[in-house]
Amino acid sequence: MYLAFLLLPARLVWAAPPSPGTLSAFLAPGELVLGWSPTPGAGSYVVYRSLGPGGPYAQLGATFGHGATAFHDRAIVNGTRYYYVTRAVDADGMEGGSSAEGSAVGDTVPPGAAISSIRNGQHFSRTGPPAVEGSAVDAASGVREVRVAVRRNDTLEWWAGAAWAPATAGLAWLPAETAGSGPSRRWRADLGRVAWSQGTAYSFKVRVEDRAGFVLEPAAAATLYVDAPAQV
């Protein structure tokens, strides 16, 4: 009597690649930039996006290569918060679990600013104003900073903080203090050290930058005149 044995190959079970590390979402002008850490065994990554925390997620795109751990999302709407996860995919096409969620608000619109303390064409007697004030607004990411430039129109020089600098040196921006919270902020630039000359016109430019990196220059502008006292 003979016994025959049939040896069957063992079934191989492949493990999915591990989940990527925490996903970070960074603001940039007109886009959100995503980044995460490389995952062992990953040949590519799939990015998912949701309009609410925890999903449901829809596939947004993919990156290819073990070290391809960045993705630029330009399909965004200003002021909308997006939630993201990414998953690693190995060489056999097996997709792993989701990373921790990251989120950010899209910013596609540059900020704005206005001058409120000086009227365009306003005249001052003997000396210019001690400061210039106004407001700046960015509804999506918020205002990062405001700067002001002052030009002497007869010589085309810019005030550099301690003296007038030639036009060839370029604009000299003076920092402005900002106050307030929310999308709109008040700003004030000190002009107490400006060496005003009588009988001269001066121009102002305002530069505003939001937290996404959008810069608007000039965001506002005005011209004033410093008059000599009337002769008696």
JSON list of C-alpha atoms in Angstrom, two decimals:
[
{"chain": "A", "resi": 1, "resn": "MET", "atom": "CA", "xyz": [0.00, 0.00, 0.00]},
{"chain": "A", "resi": 2, "resn": "TYR", "atom": "CA", "xyz": [1.39, 3.31, -1.04]},
{"chain": "A", "resi": 3, "resn": "LEU", "atom": "CA", "xyz": [0.53, 6.68, 0.41]},
{"chain": "A", "resi": 4, "resn": "ALA", "atom": "CA", "xyz": [0.90, 9.76, -1.73]},
{"chain": "A", "resi": 5, "resn": "PHE", "atom": "CA", "xyz": [1.41, 13.15, -0.22]},
{"chain": "A", "resi": 6, "resn": "LEU", "atom": "CA", "xyz": [0.67, 16.37, -2.04]},
{"chain": "A", "resi": 7, "resn": "LEU", "atom": "CA", "xyz": [2.73, 19.26, -0.77]},
{"chain": "A", "resi": 8, "resn": "LEU", "atom": "CA", "xyz": [1.00, 22.62, -1.31]},
{"chain": "A", "resi": 9, "resn": "PRO", "atom": "CA", "xyz": [3.04, 25.82, -1.29]},
{"chain": "A", "resi": 10, "resn": "ALA", "atom": "CA", "xyz": [2.54, 27.98, 1.73]},
{"chain": "A", "resi": 11, "resn": "ARG", "atom": "CA", "xyz": [0.38, 31.04, 1.13]},
{"chain": "A", "resi": 12, "resn": "LEU", "atom": "CA", "xyz": [2.37, 34.22, 1.39]},
{"chain": "A", "resi": 13, "resn": "VAL", "atom": "CA", "xyz": [0.72, 37.14, 3.12]},
{"chain": "A", "resi": 14, "resn": "TRP", "atom": "CA", "xyz": [2.13, 40.54, 2.25]},
{"chain": "A", "resi": 15, "resn": "ALA", "atom": "CA", "xyz": [1.92, 43.32, 4.78]},
{"chain": "A", "resi": 16, "resn": "ALA", "atom": "CA", "xyz": [0.78, 46.77, 3.65]},
{"chain": "A", "resi": 17, "resn": "PRO", "atom": "CA", "xyz": [3.31, 49.58, 4.12]},
{"chain": "A", "resi": 18, "resn": "PRO", "atom": "CA", "xyz": [3.05, 51.46, 7.39]},
{"chain": "A", "resi": 19, "resn": "SER", "atom": "CA", "xyz": [1.20, 54.76, 7.64]},
{"chain": "A", "resi": 20, "resn": "PRO", "atom": "CA", "xyz": [3.20, 57.92, 6.90]},
{"chain": "A", "resi": 21, "resn": "GLY", "atom": "CA", "xyz": [4.01, 60.24, 9.77]},
{"chain": "A", "resi": 22, "resn": "THR", "atom": "CA", "xyz": [1.99, 63.33, 10.60]},
{"chain": "A", "resi": 23, "resn": "LEU", "atom": "CA", "xyz": [1.04, 65.31, 7.52]},
{"chain": "A", "resi": 24, "resn": "SER", "atom": "CA", "xyz": [1.72, 69.05, 7.65]},
{"chain": "A", "resi": 25, "resn": "ALA", "atom": "CA", "xyz": [-0.08, 71.64, 5.51]},
{"chain": "A", "resi": 26, "resn": "PHE", "atom": "CA", "xyz": [1.63, 74.97, 4.86]},
{"chain": "A", "resi": 27, "resn": "LEU", "atom": "CA", "xyz": [0.24, 78.20, 3.45]},
{"chain": "A", "resi": 28, "resn": "ALA", "atom": "CA", "xyz": [1.64, 79.58, 0.20]},
{"chain": "A", "resi": 29, "resn": "PRO", "atom": "CA", "xyz": [0.25, 82.16, -2.24]},
{"chain": "A", "resi": 30, "resn": "GLY", "atom": "CA", "xyz": [-2.59, 80.48, -4.13]},
{"chain": "A", "resi": 31, "resn": "GLU", "atom": "CA", "xyz": [-1.83, 76.98, -2.88]},
{"chain": "A", "resi": 32, "resn": "LEU", "atom": "CA", "xyz": [-1.44, 74.69, 0.11]},
{"chain": "A", "resi": 33, "resn": "VAL", "atom": "CA", "xyz": [1.83, 72.74, 0.34]},
{"chain": "A", "resi": 34, "resn": "LEU", "atom": "CA", "xyz": [1.65, 69.33, 2.02]},
{"chain": "A", "resi": 35, "resn": "GLY", "atom": "CA", "xyz": [4.60, 67.44, 3.49]},
{"chain": "A", "resi": 36, "resn": "TRP", "atom": "CA", "xyz": [5.17, 64.19, 5.39]},
{"chain": "A", "resi": 37, "resn": "SER", "atom": "CA", "xyz": [7.98, 61.80, 6.33]},
{"chain": "A", "resi": 38, "resn": "PRO", "atom": "CA", "xyz": [9.10, 58.92, 4.04]},
{"chain": "A", "resi": 39, "resn": "THR", "atom": "CA", "xyz": [7.59, 55.51, 4.76]},
{"chain": "A", "resi": 40, "resn": "PRO", "atom": "CA", "xyz": [9.67, 52.28, 4.62]},
{"chain": "A", "resi": 41, "resn": "GLY", "atom": "CA", "xyz": [8.73, 50.22, 1.56]},
{"chain": "A", "resi": 42, "resn": "ALA", "atom": "CA", "xyz": [6.77, 52.99, -0.12]},
{"chain": "A", "resi": 43, "resn": "GLY", "atom": "CA", "xyz": [7.11, 53.46, -3.87]},
{"chain": "A", "resi": 44, "resn": "SER", "atom": "CA", "xyz": [4.47, 56.18, -4.08]},
{"chain": "A", "resi": 45, "resn": "TYR", "atom": "CA", "xyz": [1.93, 58.06, -1.99]},
{"chain": "A", "resi": 46, "resn": "VAL", "atom": "CA", "xyz": [-1.74, 58.87, -2.49]},
{"chain": "A", "resi": 47, "resn": "VAL", "atom": "CA", "xyz": [-3.15, 62.14, -1.13]},
{"chain": "A", "resi": 48, "resn": "TYR", "atom": "CA", "xyz": [-6.75, 62.46, 0.04]},
{"chain": "A", "resi": 49, "resn": "ARG", "atom": "CA", "xyz": [-8.71, 65.62, 0.87]},
{"chain": "A", "resi": 50, "resn": "SER", "atom": "CA", "xyz": [-11.89, 66.41, 2.77]},
{"chain": "A", "resi": 51, "resn": "LEU", "atom": "CA", "xyz": [-13.91, 69.52, 3.59]},
{"chain": "A", "resi": 52, "resn": "GLY", "atom": "CA", "xyz": [-14.51, 68.30, 7.14]},
{"chain": "A", "resi": 53, "resn": "PRO", "atom": "CA", "xyz": [-12.34, 66.80, 9.89]},
{"chain": "A", "resi": 54, "resn": "GLY", "atom": "CA", "xyz": [-12.16, 63.01, 9.79]},
{"chain": "A", "resi": 55, "resn": "GLY", "atom": "CA", "xyz": [-13.47, 62.72, 6.23]},
{"chain": "A", "resi": 56, "resn": "PRO", "atom": "CA", "xyz": [-15.04, 61.50, 4.07]},
{"chain": "A", "resi": 57, "resn": "TYR", "atom": "CA", "xyz": [-11.95, 61.86, 1.92]},
{"chain": "A", "resi": 58, "resn": "ALA", "atom": "CA", "xyz": [-11.69, 61.97, -1.85]},
{"chain": "A", "resi": 59, "resn": "GLN", "atom": "CA", "xyz": [-8.49, 61.10, -3.69]},
{"chain": "A", "resi": 60, "resn": "LEU", "atom": "CA", "xyz": [-6.75, 64.29, -4.74]},
{"chain": "A", "resi": 61, "resn": "GLY", "atom": "CA", "xyz": [-3.56, 63.07, -6.39]},
{"chain": "A", "resi": 62, "resn": "ALA", "atom": "CA", "xyz": [-0.41, 61.04, -5.98]},
{"chain": "A", "resi": 63, "resn": "THR", "atom": "CA", "xyz": [3.37, 61.41, -5.79]},
{"chain": "A", "resi": 64, "resn": "PHE", "atom": "CA", "xyz": [5.82, 58.84, -7.14]},
{"chain": "A", "resi": 65, "resn": "GLY", "atom": "CA", "xyz": [9.07, 57.76, -5.53]},
{"chain": "A", "resi": 66, "resn": "HIS", "atom": "CA", "xyz": [10.04, 56.80, -1.99]},
{"chain": "A", "resi": 67, "resn": "GLY", "atom": "CA", "xyz": [11.19, 60.33, -1.18]},
{"chain": "A", "resi": 68, "resn": "ALA", "atom": "CA", "xyz": [8.36, 62.14, -2.98]},
{"chain": "A", "resi": 69, "resn": "THR", "atom": "CA", "xyz": [6.87, 63.45, 0.24]},
{"chain": "A", "resi": 70, "resn": "ALA", "atom": "CA", "xyz": [5.46, 66.80, -0.88]},
{"chain": "A", "resi": 71, "resn": "PHE", "atom": "CA", "xyz": [2.30, 67.75, -2.73]},
{"chain": "A", "resi": 72, "resn": "HIS", "atom": "CA", "xyz": [1.01, 71.14, -3.95]},
{"chain": "A", "resi": 73, "resn": "ASP", "atom": "CA", "xyz": [-2.77, 71.61, -3.87]},
{"chain": "A", "resi": 74, "resn": "ARG", "atom": "CA", "xyz": [-3.74, 74.52, -6.12]},
{"chain": "A", "resi": 75, "resn": "ALA", "atom": "CA", "xyz": [-7.41, 73.54, -6.50]},
{"chain": "A", "resi": 76, "resn": "ILE", "atom": "CA", "xyz": [-8.45, 75.61, -3.49]},
{"chain": "A", "resi": 77, "resn": "VAL", "atom": "CA", "xyz": [-11.02, 78.29, -2.69]},
{"chain": "A", "resi": 78, "resn": "ASN", "atom": "CA", "xyz": [-10.12, 81.39, -0.72]},
{"chain": "A", "resi": 79, "resn": "GLY", "atom": "CA", "xyz": [-11.08, 81.13, 2.95]},
{"chain": "A", "resi": 80, "resn": "THR", "atom": "CA", "xyz": [-11.97, 77.40, 2.83]},
{"chain": "A", "resi": 81, "resn": "ARG", "atom": "CA", "xyz": [-10.34, 74.98, 5.27]},
{"chain": "A", "resi": 82, "resn": "TYR", "atom": "CA", "xyz": [-9.19, 71.66, 3.83]},
{"chain": "A", "resi": 83, "resn": "TYR", "atom": "CA", "xyz": [-8.30, 68.44, 5.65]},
{"chain": "A", "resi": 84, "resn": "TYR", "atom": "CA", "xyz": [-5.71, 66.00, 4.28]},
{"chain": "A", "resi": 85, "resn": "VAL", "atom": "CA", "xyz": [-4.31, 62.51, 4.83]},
{"chain": "A", "resi": 86, "resn": "THR", "atom": "CA", "xyz": [-1.79, 60.54, 2.78]},
{"chain": "A", "resi": 87, "resn": "ARG", "atom": "CA", "xyz": [-1.23, 56.80, 2.35]},
{"chain": "A", "resi": 88, "resn": "ALA", "atom": "CA", "xyz": [1.87, 54.90, 1.26]},
{"chain": "A", "resi": 89, "resn": "VAL", "atom": "CA", "xyz": [1.70, 52.47, -1.68]},
{"chain": "A", "resi": 90, "resn": "ASP", "atom": "CA", "xyz": [4.30, 49.71, -2.15]},
{"chain": "A", "resi": 91, "resn": "ALA", "atom": "CA", "xyz": [5.70, 48.27, -5.40]},
{"chain": "A", "resi": 92, "resn": "ASP", "atom": "CA", "xyz": [2.87, 45.73, -5.59]},
{"chain": "A", "resi": 93, "resn": "GLY", "atom": "CA", "xyz": [0.22, 48.43, -5.41]},
{"chain": "A", "resi": 94, "resn": "MET", "atom": "CA", "xyz": [-0.79, 47.66, -1.83]},
{"chain": "A", "resi": 95, "resn": "GLU", "atom": "CA", "xyz": [-1.99, 50.80, -0.04]},
{"chain": "A", "resi": 96, "resn": "GLY", "atom": "CA", "xyz": [-1.35, 51.30, 3.65]},
{"chain": "A", "resi": 97, "resn": "GLY", "atom": "CA", "xyz": [-3.26, 53.16, 6.30]},
{"chain": "A", "resi": 98, "resn": "SER", "atom": "CA", "xyz": [-3.83, 56.89, 6.53]},
{"chain": "A", "resi": 99, "resn": "SER", "atom": "CA", "xyz": [-1.42, 59.32, 8.08]},
{"chain": "A", "resi": 100, "resn": "ALA", "atom": "CA", "xyz": [-2.51, 61.61, 10.87]},
{"chain": "A", "resi": 101, "resn": "GLU", "atom": "CA", "xyz": [-4.67, 64.41, 9.49]},
{"chain": "A", "resi": 102, "resn": "GLY", "atom": "CA", "xyz": [-3.38, 67.88, 8.63]},
{"chain": "A", "resi": 103, "resn": "SER", "atom": "CA", "xyz": [-5.39, 70.95, 7.69]},
{"chain": "A", "resi": 104, "resn": "ALA", "atom": "CA", "xyz": [-5.03, 74.55, 6.50]},
{"chain": "A", "resi": 105, "resn": "VAL", "atom": "CA", "xyz": [-7.11, 77.39, 5.08]},
{"chain": "A", "resi": 106, "resn": "GLY", "atom": "CA", "xyz": [-6.66, 78.29, 1.42]},
{"chain": "A", "resi": 107, "resn": "ASP", "atom": "CA", "xyz": [-5.58, 81.82, 0.51]},
{"chain": "A", "resi": 108, "resn": "THR", "atom": "CA", "xyz": [-5.90, 82.88, -3.14]},
{"chain": "A", "resi": 109, "resn": "VAL", "atom": "CA", "xyz": [-6.52, 86.62, -2.74]},
{"chain": "A", "resi": 110, "resn": "PRO", "atom": "CA", "xyz": [-3.81, 89.21, -1.95]},
{"chain": "A", "resi": 111, "resn": "PRO", "atom": "CA", "xyz": [-4.31, 91.45, 1.10]},
{"chain": "A", "resi": 112, "resn": "GLY", "atom": "CA", "xyz": [-5.38, 95.08, 0.93]},
{"chain": "A", "resi": 113, "resn": "ALA", "atom": "CA", "xyz": [-4.60, 98.29, 2.79]},
{"chain": "A", "resi": 114, "resn": "ALA", "atom": "CA", "xyz": [-5.78, 101.87, 3.07]},
{"chain": "A", "resi": 115, "resn": "ILE", "atom": "CA", "xyz": [-4.38, 105.14, 4.45]},
{"chain": "A", "resi": 116, "resn": "SER", "atom": "CA", "xyz": [-6.80, 106.89, 6.80]},
{"chain": "A", "resi": 117, "resn": "SER", "atom": "CA", "xyz": [-4.80, 109.67, 8.49]},
{"chain": "A", "resi": 118, "resn": "ILE", "atom": "CA", "xyz": [-3.74, 111.51, 5.32]},
{"chain": "A", "resi": 119, "resn": "ARG", "atom": "CA", "xyz": [-5.92, 112.64, 2.43]},
{"chain": "A", "resi": 120, "resn": "ASN", "atom": "CA", "xyz": [-4.36, 112.48, -1.01]},
{"chain": "A", "resi": 121, "resn": "GLY", "atom": "CA", "xyz": [-3.21, 116.01, -1.86]},
{"chain": "A", "resi": 122, "resn": "GLN", "atom": "CA", "xyz": [-3.41, 117.23, 1.74]},
{"chain": "A", "resi": 123, "resn": "HIS", "atom": "CA", "xyz": [-1.30, 120.28, 2.71]},
{"chain": "A", "resi": 124, "resn": "PHE", "atom": "CA", "xyz": [0.68, 120.62, 5.95]},
{"chain": "A", "resi": 125, "resn": "SER", "atom": "CA", "xyz": [2.24, 123.81, 7.27]},
{"chain": "A", "resi": 126, "resn": "ARG", "atom": "CA", "xyz": [5.99, 123.90, 8.00]},
{"chain": "A", "resi": 127, "resn": "THR", "atom": "CA", "xyz": [6.36, 120.15, 8.66]},
{"chain": "A", "resi": 128, "resn": "GLY", "atom": "CA", "xyz": [4.80, 116.85, 7.75]},
{"chain": "A", "resi": 129, "resn": "PRO", "atom": "CA", "xyz": [2.68, 114.59, 9.97]},
{"chain": "A", "resi": 130, "resn": "PRO", "atom": "CA", "xyz": [4.26, 112.78, 12.95]},
{"chain": "A", "resi": 131, "resn": "ALA", "atom": "CA", "xyz": [2.84, 109.46, 11.74]},
{"chain": "A", "resi": 132, "resn": "VAL", "atom": "CA", "xyz": [0.76, 107.86, 9.02]},
{"chain": "A", "resi": 133, "resn": "GLU", "atom": "CA", "xyz": [-2.03, 105.43, 9.92]},
{"chain": "A", "resi": 134, "resn": "GLY", "atom": "CA", "xyz": [-4.48, 103.16, 8.19]},
{"chain": "A", "resi": 135, "resn": "SER", "atom": "CA", "xyz": [-5.94, 99.68, 8.03]},
{"chain": "A", "resi": 136, "resn": "ALA", "atom": "CA", "xyz": [-4.98, 96.40, 6.36]},
{"chain": "A", "resi": 137, "resn": "VAL", "atom": "CA", "xyz": [-7.16, 93.37, 5.67]},
{"chain": "A", "resi": 138, "resn": "ASP", "atom": "CA", "xyz": [-6.81, 89.74, 4.63]},
{"chain": "A", "resi": 139, "resn": "ALA", "atom": "CA", "xyz": [-9.84, 87.54, 5.19]},
{"chain": "A", "resi": 140, "resn": "ALA", "atom": "CA", "xyz": [-8.16, 84.16, 4.66]},
{"chain": "A", "resi": 141, "resn": "SER", "atom": "CA", "xyz": [-4.74, 83.88, 6.32]},
{"chain": "A", "resi": 142, "resn": "GLY", "atom": "CA", "xyz": [-4.50, 87.26, 8.04]},
{"chain": "A", "resi": 143, "resn": "VAL", "atom": "CA", "xyz": [-2.11, 90.19, 7.81]},
{"chain": "A", "resi": 144, "resn": "ARG", "atom": "CA", "xyz": [1.54, 89.41, 8.57]},
{"chain": "A", "resi": 145, "resn": "GLU", "atom": "CA", "xyz": [3.14, 92.86, 8.27]},
{"chain": "A", "resi": 146, "resn": "VAL", "atom": "CA", "xyz": [2.72, 96.39, 6.92]},
{"chain": "A", "resi": 147, "resn": "ARG", "atom": "CA", "xyz": [5.51, 98.68, 5.74]},
{"chain": "A", "resi": 148, "resn": "VAL", "atom": "CA", "xyz": [5.51, 102.27, 4.51]},
{"chain": "A", "resi": 149, "resn": "ALA", "atom": "CA", "xyz": [7.85, 104.10, 2.13]},
{"chain": "A", "resi": 150, "resn": "VAL", "atom": "CA", "xyz": [8.17, 107.92, 1.97]},
{"chain": "A", "resi": 151, "resn": "ARG", "atom": "CA", "xyz": [9.58, 109.64, -1.12]},
{"chain": "A", "resi": 152, "resn": "ARG", "atom": "CA", "xyz": [10.69, 113.25, -1.51]},
{"chain": "A", "resi": 153, "resn": "ASN", "atom": "CA", "xyz": [9.34, 114.11, -4.94]},
{"chain": "A", "resi": 154, "resn": "ASP", "atom": "CA", "xyz": [11.77, 116.90, -5.89]},
{"chain": "A", "resi": 155, "resn": "THR", "atom": "CA", "xyz": [14.88, 114.72, -5.50]},
{"chain": "A", "resi": 156, "resn": "LEU", "atom": "CA", "xyz": [13.16, 111.28, -5.79]},
{"chain": "A", "resi": 157, "resn": "GLU", "atom": "CA", "xyz": [14.94, 110.18, -2.61]},
{"chain": "A", "resi": 158, "resn": "TRP", "atom": "CA", "xyz": [13.45, 107.71, -0.12]},
{"chain": "A", "resi": 159, "resn": "TRP", "atom": "CA", "xyz": [13.52, 108.18, 3.65]},
{"chain": "A", "resi": 160, "resn": "ALA", "atom": "CA", "xyz": [15.75, 105.42, 5.06]},
{"chain": "A", "resi": 161, "resn": "GLY", "atom": "CA", "xyz": [15.07, 105.98, 8.76]},
{"chain": "A", "resi": 162, "resn": "ALA", "atom": "CA", "xyz": [17.87, 108.44, 9.48]},
{"chain": "A", "resi": 163, "resn": "ALA", "atom": "CA", "xyz": [18.48, 110.25, 6.19]},
{"chain": "A", "resi": 164, "resn": "TRP", "atom": "CA", "xyz": [17.25, 110.51, 2.63]},
{"chain": "A", "resi": 165, "resn": "ALA", "atom": "CA", "xyz": [18.65, 107.76, 0.38]},
{"chain": "A", "resi": 166, "resn": "PRO", "atom": "CA", "xyz": [19.13, 108.16, -3.37]},
{"chain": "A", "resi": 167, "resn": "ALA", "atom": "CA", "xyz": [16.60, 106.65, -5.75]},
{"chain": "A", "resi": 168, "resn": "THR", "atom": "CA", "xyz": [19.30, 104.30, -7.06]},
{"chain": "A", "resi": 169, "resn": "ALA", "atom": "CA", "xyz": [19.30, 102.57, -3.67]},
{"chain": "A", "resi": 170, "resn": "GLY", "atom": "CA", "xyz": [15.66, 101.56, -4.16]},
{"chain": "A", "resi": 171, "resn": "LEU", "atom": "CA", "xyz": [12.71, 101.87, -1.82]},
{"chain": "A", "resi": 172, "resn": "ALA", "atom": "CA", "xyz": [13.41, 102.08, 1.90]},
{"chain": "A", "resi": 173, "resn": "TRP", "atom": "CA", "xyz": [10.53, 100.48, 3.81]},
{"chain": "A", "resi": 174, "resn": "LEU", "atom": "CA", "xyz": [9.68, 101.67, 7.31]},
{"chain": "A", "resi": 175, "resn": "PRO", "atom": "CA", "xyz": [8.04, 99.10, 9.63]},
{"chain": "A", "resi": 176, "resn": "ALA", "atom": "CA", "xyz": [4.52, 99.83, 10.81]},
{"chain": "A", "resi": 177, "resn": "GLU", "atom": "CA", "xyz": [3.06, 98.70, 14.13]},
{"chain": "A", "resi": 178, "resn": "THR", "atom": "CA", "xyz": [-0.14, 96.69, 13.80]},
{"chain": "A", "resi": 179, "resn": "ALA", "atom": "CA", "xyz": [-2.96, 96.22, 16.28]},
{"chain": "A", "resi": 180, "resn": "GLY", "atom": "CA", "xyz": [-6.24, 94.37, 16.43]},
{"chain": "A", "resi": 181, "resn": "SER", "atom": "CA", "xyz": [-7.38, 90.83, 15.72]},
{"chain": "A", "resi": 182, "resn": "GLY", "atom": "CA", "xyz": [-9.33, 89.14, 12.98]},
{"chain": "A", "resi": 183, "resn": "PRO", "atom": "CA", "xyz": [-9.03, 89.78, 9.24]},
{"chain": "A", "resi": 184, "resn": "SER", "atom": "CA", "xyz": [-8.73, 93.59, 9.58]},
{"chain": "A", "resi": 185, "resn": "ARG", "atom": "CA", "xyz": [-5.89, 95.25, 11.49]},
{"chain": "A", "resi": 186, "resn": "ARG", "atom": "CA", "xyz": [-4.96, 98.85, 12.20]},
{"chain": "A", "resi": 187, "resn": "TRP", "atom": "CA", "xyz": [-1.43, 100.01, 11.42]},
{"chain": "A", "resi": 188, "resn": "ARG", "atom": "CA", "xyz": [0.72, 103.03, 12.27]},
{"chain": "A", "resi": 189, "resn": "ALA", "atom": "CA", "xyz": [4.15, 104.08, 10.96]},
{"chain": "A", "resi": 190, "resn": "ASP", "atom": "CA", "xyz": [6.16, 106.64, 12.94]},
{"chain": "A", "resi": 191, "resn": "LEU", "atom": "CA", "xyz": [7.38, 109.62, 10.85]},
{"chain": "A", "resi": 192, "resn": "GLY", "atom": "CA", "xyz": [8.77, 111.64, 13.74]},
{"chain": "A", "resi": 193, "resn": "ARG", "atom": "CA", "xyz": [12.35, 111.46, 12.45]},
{"chain": "A", "resi": 194, "resn": "VAL", "atom": "CA", "xyz": [11.62, 112.40, 8.83]},
{"chain": "A", "resi": 195, "resn": "ALA", "atom": "CA", "xyz": [13.55, 115.50, 7.74]},
{"chain": "A", "resi": 196, "resn": "TRP", "atom": "CA", "xyz": [10.76, 117.44, 6.03]},
{"chain": "A", "resi": 197, "resn": "SER", "atom": "CA", "xyz": [11.54, 120.38, 3.75]},
{"chain": "A", "resi": 198, "resn": "GLN", "atom": "CA", "xyz": [9.11, 123.21, 3.17]},
{"chain": "A", "resi": 199, "resn": "GLY", "atom": "CA", "xyz": [7.71, 123.82, -0.28]},
{"chain": "A", "resi": 200, "resn": "THR", "atom": "CA", "xyz": [8.07, 120.14, -1.15]},
{"chain": "A", "resi": 201, "resn": "ALA", "atom": "CA", "xyz": [5.72, 117.31, -2.14]},
{"chain": "A", "resi": 202, "resn": "TYR", "atom": "CA", "xyz": [6.04, 113.83, -0.66]},
{"chain": "A", "resi": 203, "resn": "SER", "atom": "CA", "xyz": [4.59, 110.50, -1.79]},
{"chain": "A", "resi": 204, "resn": "PHE", "atom": "CA", "xyz": [3.68, 107.50, 0.37]},
{"chain": "A", "resi": 205, "resn": "LYS", "atom": "CA", "xyz": [3.48, 103.84, -0.58]},
{"chain": "A", "resi": 206, "resn": "VAL", "atom": "CA", "xyz": [2.08, 101.06, 1.62]},
{"chain": "A", "resi": 207, "resn": "ARG", "atom": "CA", "xyz": [3.25, 97.45, 1.33]},
{"chain": "A", "resi": 208, "resn": "VAL", "atom": "CA", "xyz": [1.22, 94.70, 3.00]},
{"chain": "A", "resi": 209, "resn": "GLU", "atom": "CA", "xyz": [1.99, 90.97, 3.25]},
{"chain": "A", "resi": 210, "resn": "ASP", "atom": "CA", "xyz": [-0.37, 88.24, 4.44]},
{"chain": "A", "resi": 211, "resn": "ARG", "atom": "CA", "xyz": [0.52, 85.00, 6.21]},
{"chain": "A", "resi": 212, "resn": "ALA", "atom": "CA", "xyz": [0.36, 82.99, 2.98]},
{"chain": "A", "resi": 213, "resn": "GLY", "atom": "CA", "xyz": [3.14, 85.11, 1.52]},
{"chain": "A", "resi": 214, "resn": "PHE", "atom": "CA", "xyz": [1.02, 87.25, -0.80]},
{"chain": "A", "resi": 215, "resn": "VAL", "atom": "CA", "xyz": [2.51, 90.76, -1.12]},
{"chain": "A", "resi": 216, "resn": "LEU", "atom": "CA", "xyz": [0.62, 93.76, -2.46]},
{"chain": "A", "resi": 217, "resn": "GLU", "atom": "CA", "xyz": [2.81, 96.74, -3.35]},
{"chain": "A", "resi": 218, "resn": "PRO", "atom": "CA", "xyz": [1.63, 99.40, -3.39]},
{"chain": "A", "resi": 219, "resn": "ALA", "atom": "CA", "xyz": [-1.48, 98.45, -1.46]},
{"chain": "A", "resi": 220, "resn": "ALA", "atom": "CA", "xyz": [-2.23, 102.15, -0.97]},
{"chain": "A", "resi": 221, "resn": "ALA", "atom": "CA", "xyz": [-0.62, 105.45, -1.96]},
{"chain": "A", "resi": 222, "resn": "ALA", "atom": "CA", "xyz": [-1.00, 109.16, -1.24]},
{"chain": "A", "resi": 223, "resn": "THR", "atom": "CA", "xyz": [0.75, 112.47, -1.84]},
{"chain": "A", "resi": 224, "resn": "LEU", "atom": "CA", "xyz": [1.04, 115.36, 0.62]},
{"chain": "A", "resi": 225, "resn": "TYR", "atom": "CA", "xyz": [2.56, 118.83, 0.51]},
{"chain": "A", "resi": 226, "resn": "VAL", "atom": "CA", "xyz": [4.61, 120.58, 3.18]},
{"chain": "A", "resi": 227, "resn": "ASP", "atom": "CA", "xyz": [4.06, 124.33, 2.75]},
{"chain": "A", "resi": 228, "resn": "ALA", "atom": "CA", "xyz": [6.25, 127.19, 3.83]},
{"chain": "A", "resi": 229, "resn": "PRO", "atom": "CA", "xyz": [4.57, 129.63, 6.24]},
{"chain": "A", "resi": 230, "resn": "ALA", "atom": "CA", "xyz": [2.80, 132.51, 4.55]},
{"chain": "A", "resi": 231, "resn": "GLN", "atom": "CA", "xyz": [4.80, 135.69, 4.21]},
{"chain": "A", "resi": 232, "resn": "VAL", "atom": "CA", "xyz": [3.33, 138.61, 6.16]}
]
